JSON list of C-alpha atoms in Angstrom, two decimals:
[
{"chain": "A", "resi": 1, "resn": "MET", "atom": "CA", "xyz": [63.49, 116.76, 79.79]},
{"chain": "A", "resi": 2, "resn": "GLY", "atom": "CA", "xyz": [60.73, 118.66, 77.96]},
{"chain": "A", "resi": 3, "resn": "SER", "atom": "CA", "xyz": [60.67, 122.24, 76.84]},
{"chain": "A", "resi": 4, "resn": "LYS", "atom": "CA", "xyz": [58.72, 124.91, 78.72]},
{"chain": "A", "resi": 5, "resn": "TYR", "atom": "CA", "xyz": [57.31, 126.09, 75.38]},
{"chain": "A", "resi": 6, "resn": "THR", "atom": "CA", "xyz": [54.22, 124.31, 74.10]},
{"chain": "A", "resi": 7, "resn": "LYS", "atom": "CA", "xyz": [53.53, 124.79, 70.41]},
{"chain": "A", "resi": 8, "resn": "ARG", "atom": "CA", "xyz": [49.92, 125.46, 69.46]},
{"chain": "A", "resi": 9, "resn": "TYR", "atom": "CA", "xyz": [48.49, 124.16, 66.21]},
{"chain": "A", "resi": 10, "resn": "THR", "atom": "CA", "xyz": [45.44, 125.49, 64.41]},
{"chain": "A", "resi": 11, "resn": "GLU", "atom": "CA", "xyz": [42.33, 123.37, 64.10]},
{"chain": "A", "resi": 12, "resn": "GLU", "atom": "CA", "xyz": [42.82, 123.38, 60.33]},
{"chain": "A", "resi": 13, "resn": "PHE", "atom": "CA", "xyz": [46.34, 121.95, 60.70]},
{"chain": "A", "resi": 14, "resn": "LYS", "atom": "CA", "xyz": [45.03, 119.25, 63.04]},
{"chain": "A", "resi": 15, "resn": "ARG", "atom": "CA", "xyz": [42.21, 118.33, 60.62]},
{"chain": "A", "resi": 16, "resn": "ASP", "atom": "CA", "xyz": [44.67, 118.14, 57.72]},
{"chain": "A", "resi": 17, "resn": "ALA", "atom": "CA", "xyz": [47.08, 115.98, 59.71]},
{"chain": "A", "resi": 18, "resn": "ILE", "atom": "CA", "xyz": [44.26, 113.59, 60.69]},
{"chain": "A", "resi": 19, "resn": "ALA", "atom": "CA", "xyz": [43.05, 113.44, 57.09]},
{"chain": "A", "resi": 20, "resn": "LEU", "atom": "CA", "xyz": [46.61, 112.63, 55.99]},
{"chain": "A", "resi": 21, "resn": "VAL", "atom": "CA", "xyz": [46.74, 109.69, 58.40]},
{"chain": "A", "resi": 22, "resn": "ASP", "atom": "CA", "xyz": [43.37, 108.45, 57.11]},
{"chain": "A", "resi": 23, "resn": "SER", "atom": "CA", "xyz": [44.13, 108.84, 53.42]},
{"chain": "A", "resi": 24, "resn": "SER", "atom": "CA", "xyz": [47.82, 107.89, 53.22]},
{"chain": "A", "resi": 25, "resn": "GLY", "atom": "CA", "xyz": [47.65, 104.50, 54.90]},
{"chain": "A", "resi": 26, "resn": "LYS", "atom": "CA", "xyz": [50.79, 105.43, 56.84]},
{"chain": "A", "resi": 27, "resn": "THR", "atom": "CA", "xyz": [51.14, 105.08, 60.57]},
{"chain": "A", "resi": 28, "resn": "VAL", "atom": "CA", "xyz": [50.51, 107.99, 62.89]},
{"chain": "A", "resi": 29, "resn": "THR", "atom": "CA", "xyz": [54.21, 108.00, 63.78]},
{"chain": "A", "resi": 30, "resn": "ALA", "atom": "CA", "xyz": [55.29, 108.18, 60.13]},
{"chain": "A", "resi": 31, "resn": "VAL", "atom": "CA", "xyz": [52.92, 111.06, 59.35]},
{"chain": "A", "resi": 32, "resn": "ALA", "atom": "CA", "xyz": [53.98, 112.91, 62.51]},
{"chain": "A", "resi": 33, "resn": "ARG", "atom": "CA", "xyz": [57.63, 112.53, 61.51]},
{"chain": "A", "resi": 34, "resn": "GLU", "atom": "CA", "xyz": [56.87, 113.91, 58.02]},
{"chain": "A", "resi": 35, "resn": "LEU", "atom": "CA", "xyz": [55.04, 116.90, 59.49]},
{"chain": "A", "resi": 36, "resn": "GLY", "atom": "CA", "xyz": [57.68, 117.51, 62.16]},
{"chain": "A", "resi": 37, "resn": "ILE", "atom": "CA", "xyz": [55.29, 117.17, 65.07]},
{"chain": "A", "resi": 38, "resn": "SER", "atom": "CA", "xyz": [55.11, 114.95, 68.11]},
{"chain": "A", "resi": 39, "resn": "SER", "atom": "CA", "xyz": [53.64, 111.54, 67.38]},
{"chain": "A", "resi": 40, "resn": "GLU", "atom": "CA", "xyz": [51.83, 111.65, 70.73]},
{"chain": "A", "resi": 41, "resn": "SER", "atom": "CA", "xyz": [50.13, 114.92, 69.78]},
{"chain": "A", "resi": 42, "resn": "LEU", "atom": "CA", "xyz": [48.96, 113.50, 66.46]},
{"chain": "A", "resi": 43, "resn": "ARG", "atom": "CA", "xyz": [47.88, 110.25, 68.12]},
{"chain": "A", "resi": 44, "resn": "GLY", "atom": "CA", "xyz": [45.75, 112.23, 70.59]},
{"chain": "A", "resi": 45, "resn": "TRP", "atom": "CA", "xyz": [44.16, 114.31, 67.83]},
{"chain": "A", "resi": 46, "resn": "TYR", "atom": "CA", "xyz": [43.48, 111.18, 65.80]},
{"chain": "A", "resi": 47, "resn": "ARG", "atom": "CA", "xyz": [41.94, 109.35, 68.77]},
{"chain": "A", "resi": 48, "resn": "ARG", "atom": "CA", "xyz": [39.70, 112.34, 69.55]},
{"chain": "A", "resi": 49, "resn": "ALA", "atom": "CA", "xyz": [38.61, 112.64, 65.91]},
{"chain": "A", "resi": 50, "resn": "LYS", "atom": "CA", "xyz": [37.71, 108.94, 65.82]},
{"chain": "A", "resi": 51, "resn": "ALA", "atom": "CA", "xyz": [35.68, 109.31, 69.03]},
{"chain": "A", "resi": 52, "resn": "ASP", "atom": "CA", "xyz": [33.86, 112.33, 67.56]},
{"chain": "A", "resi": 53, "resn": "ARG", "atom": "CA", "xyz": [32.97, 110.23, 64.50]},
{"chain": "A", "resi": 54, "resn": "GLY", "atom": "CA", "xyz": [31.67, 107.46, 66.76]},
{"chain": "A", "resi": 55, "resn": "GLU", "atom": "CA", "xyz": [34.55, 105.13, 65.91]},
{"chain": "A", "resi": 56, "resn": "GLY", "atom": "CA", "xyz": [36.37, 105.41, 69.22]},
{"chain": "A", "resi": 57, "resn": "ALA", "atom": "CA", "xyz": [36.97, 102.82, 71.87]},
{"chain": "A", "resi": 58, "resn": "PRO", "atom": "CA", "xyz": [33.97, 101.77, 73.96]},
{"chain": "A", "resi": 59, "resn": "GLY", "atom": "CA", "xyz": [33.35, 104.31, 76.69]},
{"chain": "A", "resi": 60, "resn": "GLU", "atom": "CA", "xyz": [35.51, 106.98, 75.05]},
{"chain": "A", "resi": 61, "resn": "LEU", "atom": "CA", "xyz": [33.86, 110.40, 75.18]},
{"chain": "A", "resi": 62, "resn": "SER", "atom": "CA", "xyz": [33.37, 112.64, 72.18]},
{"chain": "A", "resi": 63, "resn": "THR", "atom": "CA", "xyz": [34.41, 116.29, 72.33]},
{"chain": "A", "resi": 64, "resn": "ALA", "atom": "CA", "xyz": [30.80, 117.35, 72.90]},
{"chain": "A", "resi": 65, "resn": "GLU", "atom": "CA", "xyz": [30.42, 114.85, 75.74]},
{"chain": "A", "resi": 66, "resn": "ARG", "atom": "CA", "xyz": [33.69, 116.02, 77.35]},
{"chain": "A", "resi": 67, "resn": "GLU", "atom": "CA", "xyz": [32.52, 119.65, 77.16]},
{"chain": "A", "resi": 68, "resn": "GLU", "atom": "CA", "xyz": [29.16, 118.73, 78.71]},
{"chain": "A", "resi": 69, "resn": "LEU", "atom": "CA", "xyz": [30.89, 116.79, 81.47]},
{"chain": "A", "resi": 70, "resn": "LYS", "atom": "CA", "xyz": [33.14, 119.78, 82.20]},
{"chain": "A", "resi": 71, "resn": "ARG", "atom": "CA", "xyz": [30.10, 122.10, 82.32]},
{"chain": "A", "resi": 72, "resn": "LEU", "atom": "CA", "xyz": [28.18, 119.74, 84.61]},
{"chain": "A", "resi": 73, "resn": "ARG", "atom": "CA", "xyz": [31.17, 119.41, 86.97]},
{"chain": "A", "resi": 74, "resn": "ARG", "atom": "CA", "xyz": [31.44, 123.21, 87.20]},
{"chain": "A", "resi": 75, "resn": "GLN", "atom": "CA", "xyz": [27.70, 123.45, 87.85]},
{"chain": "A", "resi": 76, "resn": "ASN", "atom": "CA", "xyz": [27.93, 120.72, 90.49]},
{"chain": "A", "resi": 77, "resn": "ALA", "atom": "CA", "xyz": [30.77, 122.52, 92.28]},
{"chain": "A", "resi": 78, "resn": "GLU", "atom": "CA", "xyz": [28.82, 125.79, 92.24]},
{"chain": "A", "resi": 79, "resn": "GLN", "atom": "CA", "xyz": [25.75, 124.08, 93.68]},
{"chain": "A", "resi": 80, "resn": "ALA", "atom": "CA", "xyz": [27.86, 122.43, 96.39]},
{"chain": "A", "resi": 81, "resn": "ARG", "atom": "CA", "xyz": [29.20, 125.88, 97.39]},
{"chain": "A", "resi": 82, "resn": "THR", "atom": "CA", "xyz": [25.66, 127.26, 97.46]},
{"chain": "A", "resi": 83, "resn": "ILE", "atom": "CA", "xyz": [24.45, 124.38, 99.64]},
{"chain": "A", "resi": 84, "resn": "GLU", "atom": "CA", "xyz": [27.34, 124.94, 102.06]},
{"chain": "A", "resi": 85, "resn": "VAL", "atom": "CA", "xyz": [26.48, 128.65, 102.37]},
{"chain": "A", "resi": 86, "resn": "LEU", "atom": "CA", "xyz": [22.82, 127.81, 102.97]},
{"chain": "A", "resi": 87, "resn": "ARG", "atom": "CA", "xyz": [23.77, 125.17, 105.56]},
{"chain": "A", "resi": 88, "resn": "LYS", "atom": "CA", "xyz": [25.91, 127.71, 107.46]},
{"chain": "A", "resi": 89, "resn": "ALA", "atom": "CA", "xyz": [23.12, 130.29, 107.25]},
{"chain": "A", "resi": 90, "resn": "ALA", "atom": "CA", "xyz": [20.61, 127.81, 108.63]},
{"chain": "A", "resi": 91, "resn": "VAL", "atom": "CA", "xyz": [22.91, 127.03, 111.58]},
{"chain": "A", "resi": 92, "resn": "PHE", "atom": "CA", "xyz": [23.45, 130.75, 112.20]},
{"chain": "A", "resi": 93, "resn": "PHE", "atom": "CA", "xyz": [19.75, 131.58, 112.16]},
{"chain": "A", "resi": 94, "resn": "ALA", "atom": "CA", "xyz": [18.92, 128.55, 114.32]},
{"chain": "A", "resi": 95, "resn": "LYS", "atom": "CA", "xyz": [21.35, 129.85, 116.98]},
{"chain": "A", "resi": 96, "resn": "GLU", "atom": "CA", "xyz": [19.90, 133.36, 116.68]},
{"chain": "A", "resi": 97, "resn": "SER", "atom": "CA", "xyz": [16.34, 132.13, 117.20]},
{"chain": "A", "resi": 98, "resn": "ASP", "atom": "CA", "xyz": [17.39, 130.27, 120.37]},
{"chain": "A", "resi": 99, "resn": "ARG", "atom": "CA", "xyz": [18.38, 133.54, 122.10]}
]
């Protein structure tokens, strides 16, 4: 069972941990154990850093691409809400003009 508390790490700490994995030749799990952090956290940071450098798995999104996707999804949802309001307004005014 996990803890309710989620520890936050600075970007500098994450960069240093990733650099340690790259330079030491040790496994992600070994480095995570040395630093006293979750191996899954470090593995995720490492995977994201590789994707940002263009070394990720095929189809894996970089941080910039993920941010753009998030922005486009928000924009899409906003436009869908606007379209729905306009559709309801058109129905309302069509009924009003029939009177």
